[in-house]
């Protein structure tokens, strides 16, 4: 019995040592710059004054469980580990177009999508870059690149000087350390949610470059041109402490046209509210991909994307958040097939450009191919 107790004690001591060593290793690993920084000092005091920051974290306007009723975290993890899902990423190289962004005339109003939620927007001569991820990865953890073949043809070197870089939220598939750090010399201003400026500050951005905003705030770009930070139903975080930086959608109001970018988030009444607050939305860029009924509260299903676009009274819609990374278990091209089906006979025009294709925002007759068809 004594011998057994000695062995048990040694085993427990060994396991405790392993846990301590792993804990120390993880602590120092998470101190690497790609994990960003938490707000502190004057920045933390600023966010504490926000009505959306309560009990140590940012909150959605209407709080509800991340997982839908009938689903559990353990059940979803078990399915991810044991169940096989077909065609979650393409076998073939995705088709794309390499548009020279630096030679686009200043008087043209265009969008160029780079896959997932990254896109370049030029309107009224103002150059805007949204949620850029050019490293080919959706996580800082070591391993092979995550981007589908053919989906990662653009780099920081391909970007022109940027007037405003917009960040919807600080998840890795929207805020990429390598990309953000390399872009710093090219970006005049970055507009992000309260708290997210801590990441950019750690990565070398100056205080003059960083513009942190709460829901409902506006940034005046020039006469008749403003960018509004609006709400969405999502969350944020790059480490163990979540929701320390606010998540946003954006409404861009310019003399030429109005554009709305949804950011990530589940369906809510915000689309009706946006339509009431901002009249005439010429183009909507809406998250459509990496969804699951289990986490429907934070990522819209395709039928909800169509409903949201209708409620926005948008004239045109581009679906994003697909065709670059696998974050959900649906077939990689299902979002495009589904939104095409749900957009039939709607009061908006669906635009489905391939990666890099120039979308002329003033051409309401531009034709977009179903480029994802017949790709394995």
Short mmCIF file of C-alpha atoms in Angstrom, two decimals:
data_model
loop_
_atom_site.label_atom_id
_atom_site.label_comp_id
_atom_site.label_asym_id
_atom_site.label_seq_id
_atom_site.Cartn_x
_atom_site.Cartn_y
_atom_site.Cartn_z
CA UNK A 1 0.00 0.00 0.00
CA UNK A 2 2.82 2.37 0.90
CA UNK A 3 4.55 1.56 -2.38
CA UNK A 4 1.32 2.31 -4.27
CA UNK A 5 0.95 5.64 -2.47
CA UNK A 6 4.56 6.57 -3.32
CA UNK A 7 3.97 5.78 -7.00
CA UNK A 8 0.70 7.71 -6.97
CA UNK A 9 2.38 10.71 -5.33
CA UNK A 10 5.23 10.66 -7.85
CA UNK A 11 2.76 10.40 -10.71
CA UNK A 12 0.74 13.33 -9.40
CA UNK A 13 3.91 15.40 -8.92
CA UNK A 14 5.01 14.56 -12.46
CA UNK A 15 1.62 15.51 -13.90
CA UNK A 16 1.63 18.75 -11.90
CA UNK A 17 5.07 19.60 -13.25
CA UNK A 18 3.92 18.91 -16.80
CA UNK A 19 0.90 21.17 -16.30
CA UNK A 20 3.06 23.95 -14.84
CA UNK A 21 5.59 23.71 -17.68
CA UNK A 22 2.84 23.73 -20.30
CA UNK A 23 1.20 26.68 -18.59
CA UNK A 24 4.44 28.65 -18.59
CA UNK A 25 5.10 27.74 -22.24
CA UNK A 26 1.61 28.81 -23.29
CA UNK A 27 1.92 32.06 -21.30
CA UNK A 28 5.12 33.07 -23.05
CA UNK A 29 3.87 31.84 -26.44
CA UNK A 30 0.83 34.07 -26.11
CA UNK A 31 3.12 37.04 -25.44
CA UNK A 32 4.22 37.02 -29.08
CA UNK A 33 3.21 40.12 -31.07
CA UNK A 34 0.80 38.31 -33.41
CA UNK A 35 -1.61 37.88 -30.49
CA UNK A 36 -1.93 41.65 -30.17
CA UNK A 37 -2.48 43.49 -26.92
CA UNK A 38 -5.22 44.13 -24.41
CA UNK A 39 -6.35 47.72 -23.79
CA UNK A 40 -4.87 49.35 -20.71
CA UNK A 41 -4.29 52.79 -19.22
CA UNK A 42 -6.10 55.67 -20.94
CA UNK A 43 -7.46 53.33 -23.63
CA UNK A 44 -9.07 51.09 -21.01
CA UNK A 45 -10.54 54.10 -19.23
CA UNK A 46 -11.96 55.25 -22.57
CA UNK A 47 -13.71 51.96 -23.30
CA UNK A 48 -15.11 51.76 -19.76
CA UNK A 49 -17.12 54.88 -20.59
CA UNK A 50 -18.86 53.08 -23.46
CA UNK A 51 -22.45 52.01 -22.69
CA UNK A 52 -21.65 48.74 -24.50
CA UNK A 53 -18.82 47.78 -22.11
CA UNK A 54 -20.22 46.07 -19.02
CA UNK A 55 -18.68 43.90 -16.32
CA UNK A 56 -15.27 43.79 -17.99
CA UNK A 57 -16.22 43.12 -21.62
CA UNK A 58 -18.15 44.47 -24.59
CA UNK A 59 -21.70 43.21 -24.99
CA UNK A 60 -24.14 42.84 -27.87
CA UNK A 61 -27.23 45.02 -27.88
CA UNK A 62 -29.37 41.95 -27.24
CA UNK A 63 -27.49 39.23 -25.39
CA UNK A 64 -28.20 35.64 -26.33
CA UNK A 65 -26.28 32.35 -26.22
CA UNK A 66 -23.67 31.77 -28.92
CA UNK A 67 -24.91 28.21 -29.43
CA UNK A 68 -28.43 27.65 -30.66
CA UNK A 69 -30.91 25.69 -28.54
CA UNK A 70 -30.34 21.96 -28.82
CA UNK A 71 -26.58 22.23 -29.43
CA UNK A 72 -23.68 21.90 -27.00
CA UNK A 73 -19.98 22.77 -27.14
CA UNK A 74 -18.97 19.19 -26.35
CA UNK A 75 -21.32 17.87 -29.02
CA UNK A 76 -19.94 20.23 -31.66
CA UNK A 77 -16.35 19.38 -30.73
CA UNK A 78 -17.14 15.66 -30.89
CA UNK A 79 -18.69 16.03 -34.36
CA UNK A 80 -15.69 18.02 -35.56
CA UNK A 81 -13.32 15.28 -34.36
CA UNK A 82 -15.29 12.24 -35.52
CA UNK A 83 -17.53 13.20 -38.42
CA UNK A 84 -16.35 13.58 -42.00
CA UNK A 85 -17.70 16.49 -44.00
CA UNK A 86 -17.40 16.41 -47.81
CA UNK A 87 -15.92 19.14 -50.00
CA UNK A 88 -15.11 21.65 -47.27
CA UNK A 89 -12.33 22.98 -49.47
CA UNK A 90 -11.77 22.93 -53.24
CA UNK A 91 -9.42 20.50 -54.95
CA UNK A 92 -8.89 22.72 -57.98
CA UNK A 93 -7.12 26.07 -58.05
CA UNK A 94 -9.71 28.84 -57.77
CA UNK A 95 -9.94 31.18 -60.76
CA UNK A 96 -8.92 34.79 -60.16
CA UNK A 97 -8.00 38.07 -61.84
CA UNK A 98 -4.97 40.16 -60.95
CA UNK A 99 -6.20 43.75 -61.18
CA UNK A 100 -3.54 46.47 -60.86
CA UNK A 101 -4.98 48.54 -58.03
CA UNK A 102 -2.34 51.24 -58.39
CA UNK A 103 -3.43 52.23 -61.89
CA UNK A 104 -7.19 52.53 -61.32
CA UNK A 105 -8.18 56.10 -62.26
CA UNK A 106 -9.13 58.20 -59.24
CA UNK A 107 -12.52 59.05 -60.72
CA UNK A 108 -13.65 55.40 -60.94
CA UNK A 109 -15.80 53.91 -58.17
CA UNK A 110 -14.83 50.26 -57.75
CA UNK A 111 -14.61 47.27 -55.42
CA UNK A 112 -12.04 44.49 -55.72
CA UNK A 113 -12.62 41.45 -53.49
CA UNK A 114 -9.63 39.38 -52.32
CA UNK A 115 -11.45 36.35 -50.91
CA UNK A 116 -13.04 35.89 -47.48
CA UNK A 117 -13.90 39.38 -46.15
CA UNK A 118 -10.96 41.36 -47.54
CA UNK A 119 -11.68 43.96 -50.22
CA UNK A 120 -10.44 47.22 -51.70
CA UNK A 121 -12.91 50.05 -52.23
CA UNK A 122 -12.36 53.27 -54.14
CA UNK A 123 -15.19 55.79 -54.10
CA UNK A 124 -15.03 59.53 -54.78
CA UNK A 125 -11.26 59.19 -55.02
CA UNK A 126 -10.94 57.83 -51.45
CA UNK A 127 -9.05 54.53 -51.17
CA UNK A 128 -10.36 52.16 -48.49
CA UNK A 129 -9.04 48.72 -47.53
CA UNK A 130 -11.28 46.43 -45.45
CA UNK A 131 -10.24 43.51 -43.19
CA UNK A 132 -7.08 42.69 -45.20
CA UNK A 133 -5.57 39.20 -44.74
CA UNK A 134 -2.72 38.50 -47.15
CA UNK A 135 -0.51 36.07 -45.19
CA UNK A 136 -2.39 33.00 -46.42
CA UNK A 137 -3.27 32.06 -42.84
CA UNK A 138 -6.34 32.36 -40.65
CA UNK A 139 -4.53 31.60 -37.39
CA UNK A 140 -1.13 32.45 -35.85
CA UNK A 141 -0.66 28.86 -34.77
CA UNK A 142 2.10 26.99 -36.66
CA UNK A 143 1.15 24.80 -39.58
CA UNK A 144 0.53 24.88 -43.29
CA UNK A 145 -1.08 27.94 -44.91
CA UNK A 146 -4.85 27.82 -44.76
CA UNK A 147 -5.85 29.77 -47.86
CA UNK A 148 -7.27 27.78 -50.79
CA UNK A 149 -5.02 27.51 -53.81
CA UNK A 150 -5.58 30.49 -56.08
CA UNK A 151 -7.31 32.55 -53.39
CA UNK A 152 -4.21 34.30 -52.07
CA UNK A 153 -2.82 36.03 -55.15
CA UNK A 154 -2.62 39.54 -53.64
CA UNK A 155 0.01 40.83 -51.24
CA UNK A 156 0.75 44.03 -49.36
CA UNK A 157 3.03 45.07 -52.23
CA UNK A 158 -0.01 45.11 -54.55
CA UNK A 159 -1.79 47.70 -52.42
CA UNK A 160 -1.71 51.41 -53.27
CA UNK A 161 -1.50 54.10 -50.58
CA UNK A 162 -4.60 53.64 -48.39
CA UNK A 163 -6.59 56.56 -47.00
CA UNK A 164 -8.64 54.47 -44.56
CA UNK A 165 -8.24 50.86 -43.46
CA UNK A 166 -11.39 49.51 -41.81
CA UNK A 167 -11.39 46.70 -39.23
CA UNK A 168 -14.69 45.01 -38.44
CA UNK A 169 -13.32 42.99 -35.48
CA UNK A 170 -10.11 41.49 -34.18
CA UNK A 171 -10.55 37.78 -34.98
CA UNK A 172 -7.56 36.36 -36.85
CA UNK A 173 -9.39 35.84 -40.15
CA UNK A 174 -10.05 39.61 -40.28
CA UNK A 175 -7.04 41.09 -38.46
CA UNK A 176 -3.84 39.47 -39.68
CA UNK A 177 -0.66 40.46 -37.84
CA UNK A 178 1.73 40.04 -40.77
CA UNK A 179 -0.54 41.99 -43.11
CA UNK A 180 -1.33 44.78 -40.67
CA UNK A 181 2.29 45.31 -39.70
CA UNK A 182 3.49 45.39 -43.32
CA UNK A 183 0.71 47.83 -44.31
CA UNK A 184 1.56 50.41 -41.63
CA UNK A 185 3.67 52.69 -43.90
CA UNK A 186 0.91 52.70 -46.55
CA UNK A 187 -2.07 53.47 -44.31
CA UNK A 188 -3.04 57.03 -43.37
CA UNK A 189 -5.77 56.04 -40.91
CA UNK A 190 -7.22 52.81 -39.52
CA UNK A 191 -10.79 52.89 -38.18
CA UNK A 192 -11.52 50.14 -35.65
CA UNK A 193 -13.72 49.44 -32.66
CA UNK A 194 -12.89 50.68 -29.18
CA UNK A 195 -10.03 48.65 -27.72
CA UNK A 196 -8.68 47.31 -31.03
CA UNK A 197 -6.22 50.20 -31.23
CA UNK A 198 -4.10 48.35 -28.67
CA UNK A 199 -3.21 45.76 -31.33
CA UNK A 200 -2.19 48.38 -33.88
CA UNK A 201 -0.23 50.37 -31.33
CA UNK A 202 1.81 47.30 -30.41
CA UNK A 203 2.46 46.68 -34.11
CA UNK A 204 3.96 50.12 -34.75
CA UNK A 205 1.01 52.30 -35.72
CA UNK A 206 1.11 55.86 -34.42
CA UNK A 207 -1.61 57.49 -32.34
CA UNK A 208 -2.38 59.73 -35.33
CA UNK A 209 -3.12 56.68 -37.50
CA UNK A 210 -5.49 54.93 -35.07
CA UNK A 211 -9.16 55.99 -34.94
CA UNK A 212 -11.15 53.96 -32.39
CA UNK A 213 -14.92 54.26 -32.51
CA UNK A 214 -18.06 53.15 -30.68
CA UNK A 215 -21.34 52.16 -32.31
CA UNK A 216 -23.02 55.20 -33.82
CA UNK A 217 -19.84 57.26 -34.14
CA UNK A 218 -18.82 58.90 -37.41
CA UNK A 219 -15.58 59.89 -39.09
CA UNK A 220 -15.74 62.85 -41.46
CA UNK A 221 -13.50 62.14 -44.43
CA UNK A 222 -14.20 65.26 -46.49
CA UNK A 223 -17.26 67.42 -47.28
CA UNK A 224 -20.18 65.10 -48.01
CA UNK A 225 -18.16 61.98 -47.19
CA UNK A 226 -18.41 60.19 -43.83
CA UNK A 227 -17.77 56.71 -42.46
CA UNK A 228 -20.11 55.52 -39.69
CA UNK A 229 -19.25 52.80 -37.19
CA UNK A 230 -22.40 50.74 -36.69
CA UNK A 231 -23.29 47.70 -34.60
CA UNK A 232 -23.43 44.01 -35.38
CA UNK A 233 -24.13 40.88 -33.29
CA UNK A 234 -20.82 39.11 -32.82
CA UNK A 235 -17.81 39.07 -30.48
CA UNK A 236 -14.06 39.49 -30.56
CA UNK A 237 -10.79 38.30 -29.05
CA UNK A 238 -7.32 37.01 -29.85
CA UNK A 239 -6.44 35.25 -26.60
CA UNK A 240 -7.94 33.90 -23.42
CA UNK A 241 -9.79 37.13 -22.62
CA UNK A 242 -12.59 37.73 -25.11
CA UNK A 243 -14.60 40.77 -26.19
CA UNK A 244 -12.04 43.40 -25.20
CA UNK A 245 -12.30 45.14 -28.58
CA UNK A 246 -15.62 46.20 -30.08
CA UNK A 247 -16.94 44.61 -33.30
CA UNK A 248 -18.33 46.85 -36.03
CA UNK A 249 -20.20 47.14 -39.27
CA UNK A 250 -19.65 50.21 -41.46
CA UNK A 251 -21.82 52.59 -43.41
CA UNK A 252 -19.91 54.66 -45.98
CA UNK A 253 -21.73 57.77 -47.10
CA UNK A 254 -20.21 59.56 -50.10
CA UNK A 255 -21.42 62.11 -52.64
CA UNK A 256 -21.42 59.41 -55.33
CA UNK A 257 -23.08 56.53 -53.47
CA UNK A 258 -23.66 54.82 -50.12
CA UNK A 259 -22.10 51.48 -49.19
CA UNK A 260 -22.74 49.21 -46.20
CA UNK A 261 -20.39 46.48 -44.95
CA UNK A 262 -22.00 44.10 -42.45
CA UNK A 263 -18.89 42.70 -40.79
CA UNK A 264 -19.44 39.36 -39.09
CA UNK A 265 -22.59 38.74 -37.10
CA UNK A 266 -25.84 36.88 -36.81
CA UNK A 267 -29.13 38.17 -38.13
CA UNK A 268 -30.75 40.89 -36.00
CA UNK A 269 -32.96 43.95 -36.30
CA UNK A 270 -29.91 46.06 -37.14
CA UNK A 271 -30.57 45.82 -40.87
CA UNK A 272 -33.97 47.46 -40.52
CA UNK A 273 -32.41 50.01 -38.17
CA UNK A 274 -29.62 50.81 -40.63
CA UNK A 275 -32.17 51.33 -43.41
CA UNK A 276 -34.10 53.76 -41.20
CA UNK A 277 -30.97 55.65 -40.18
CA UNK A 278 -29.25 55.75 -43.57
CA UNK A 279 -31.42 56.23 -46.62
CA UNK A 280 -30.47 54.67 -49.95
CA UNK A 281 -27.88 51.91 -49.83
CA UNK A 282 -26.43 51.46 -53.29
CA UNK A 283 -24.15 48.55 -52.42
CA UNK A 284 -24.17 46.13 -49.50
CA UNK A 285 -21.24 43.82 -48.76
CA UNK A 286 -22.66 41.08 -46.53
CA UNK A 287 -21.12 38.18 -44.66
CA UNK A 288 -22.25 34.90 -46.26
CA UNK A 289 -20.18 31.87 -45.38
CA UNK A 290 -18.61 29.89 -42.53
CA UNK A 291 -22.02 29.43 -40.93
CA UNK A 292 -23.66 26.63 -39.00
CA UNK A 293 -27.08 26.33 -37.40
CA UNK A 294 -25.25 25.66 -34.14
CA UNK A 295 -23.76 29.17 -34.09
CA UNK A 296 -26.47 30.91 -36.10
CA UNK A 297 -26.62 33.70 -33.51
CA UNK A 298 -23.19 35.03 -34.58
CA UNK A 299 -23.06 34.04 -38.29
CA UNK A 300 -25.98 34.43 -40.70
CA UNK A 301 -27.35 31.60 -42.79
CA UNK A 302 -27.72 32.33 -46.54
CA UNK A 303 -31.49 32.82 -46.34
CA UNK A 304 -30.89 35.38 -43.59
CA UNK A 305 -28.37 37.16 -45.79
CA UNK A 306 -31.03 37.55 -48.48
CA UNK A 307 -33.54 38.75 -45.88
CA UNK A 308 -31.03 41.24 -44.45
CA UNK A 309 -30.26 42.64 -47.91
CA UNK A 310 -33.97 43.09 -48.58
CA UNK A 311 -34.45 44.86 -45.25
CA UNK A 312 -31.53 47.18 -46.03
CA UNK A 313 -33.29 48.15 -49.28
CA UNK A 314 -29.91 47.73 -50.95
CA UNK A 315 -29.78 48.00 -54.73
CA UNK A 316 -26.81 45.63 -55.10
CA UNK A 317 -25.20 43.03 -52.84
CA UNK A 318 -21.82 41.27 -52.79
CA UNK A 319 -21.60 38.19 -50.51
CA UNK A 320 -18.26 37.74 -48.72
CA UNK A 321 -16.70 35.60 -45.96
CA UNK A 322 -16.30 32.59 -48.27
CA UNK A 323 -13.95 30.96 -50.81
CA UNK A 324 -10.64 31.36 -48.98
CA UNK A 325 -10.66 29.67 -45.55
CA UNK A 326 -12.54 26.71 -44.09
CA UNK A 327 -14.00 27.71 -40.72
CA UNK A 328 -17.24 25.72 -40.95
CA UNK A 329 -18.22 22.29 -42.21
CA UNK A 330 -20.45 23.17 -45.16
CA UNK A 331 -19.17 22.54 -48.73
CA UNK A 332 -16.85 25.39 -49.71
CA UNK A 333 -19.13 26.60 -52.54
CA UNK A 334 -22.43 26.16 -50.71
CA UNK A 335 -22.64 29.83 -49.66
CA UNK A 336 -22.54 30.94 -53.30
CA UNK A 337 -25.03 28.33 -54.45
CA UNK A 338 -27.41 29.12 -51.61
CA UNK A 339 -27.30 32.91 -51.86
CA UNK A 340 -27.82 32.64 -55.62
CA UNK A 341 -30.94 30.57 -54.97
CA UNK A 342 -32.28 32.86 -52.24
CA UNK A 343 -31.59 36.02 -54.26
CA UNK A 344 -33.92 35.10 -57.11
CA UNK A 345 -36.80 37.53 -57.63
CA UNK A 346 -35.52 39.87 -54.92
CA UNK A 347 -35.41 43.66 -55.06
CA UNK A 348 -31.60 43.71 -55.25
CA UNK A 349 -29.00 42.60 -57.78
CA UNK A 350 -26.60 39.88 -56.66
CA UNK A 351 -22.96 40.45 -57.68
CA UNK A 352 -20.61 37.46 -57.45
CA UNK A 353 -17.17 38.60 -58.67
CA UNK A 354 -14.28 36.18 -58.68
CA UNK A 355 -11.23 37.06 -56.57
CA UNK A 356 -9.51 40.15 -57.99
CA UNK A 357 -12.24 40.98 -60.50
CA UNK A 358 -12.92 44.71 -60.75
CA UNK A 359 -16.51 45.59 -59.86
CA UNK A 360 -17.59 48.87 -61.45
CA UNK A 361 -19.97 50.37 -58.88
CA UNK A 362 -21.53 52.66 -61.48
CA UNK A 363 -22.27 49.93 -64.02
CA UNK A 364 -25.61 48.33 -63.20
CA UNK A 365 -25.35 46.07 -66.23
CA UNK A 366 -22.03 44.41 -65.39
CA UNK A 367 -22.38 40.64 -65.70
CA UNK A 368 -20.88 38.28 -63.13
CA UNK A 369 -20.25 34.64 -63.96
CA UNK A 370 -20.98 31.76 -61.64
CA UNK A 371 -17.25 31.11 -61.55
CA UNK A 372 -17.49 28.47 -58.79
CA UNK A 373 -19.46 26.05 -60.95
CA UNK A 374 -17.62 22.95 -62.16
CA UNK A 375 -14.75 23.50 -59.69
CA UNK A 376 -14.01 20.40 -57.70
#
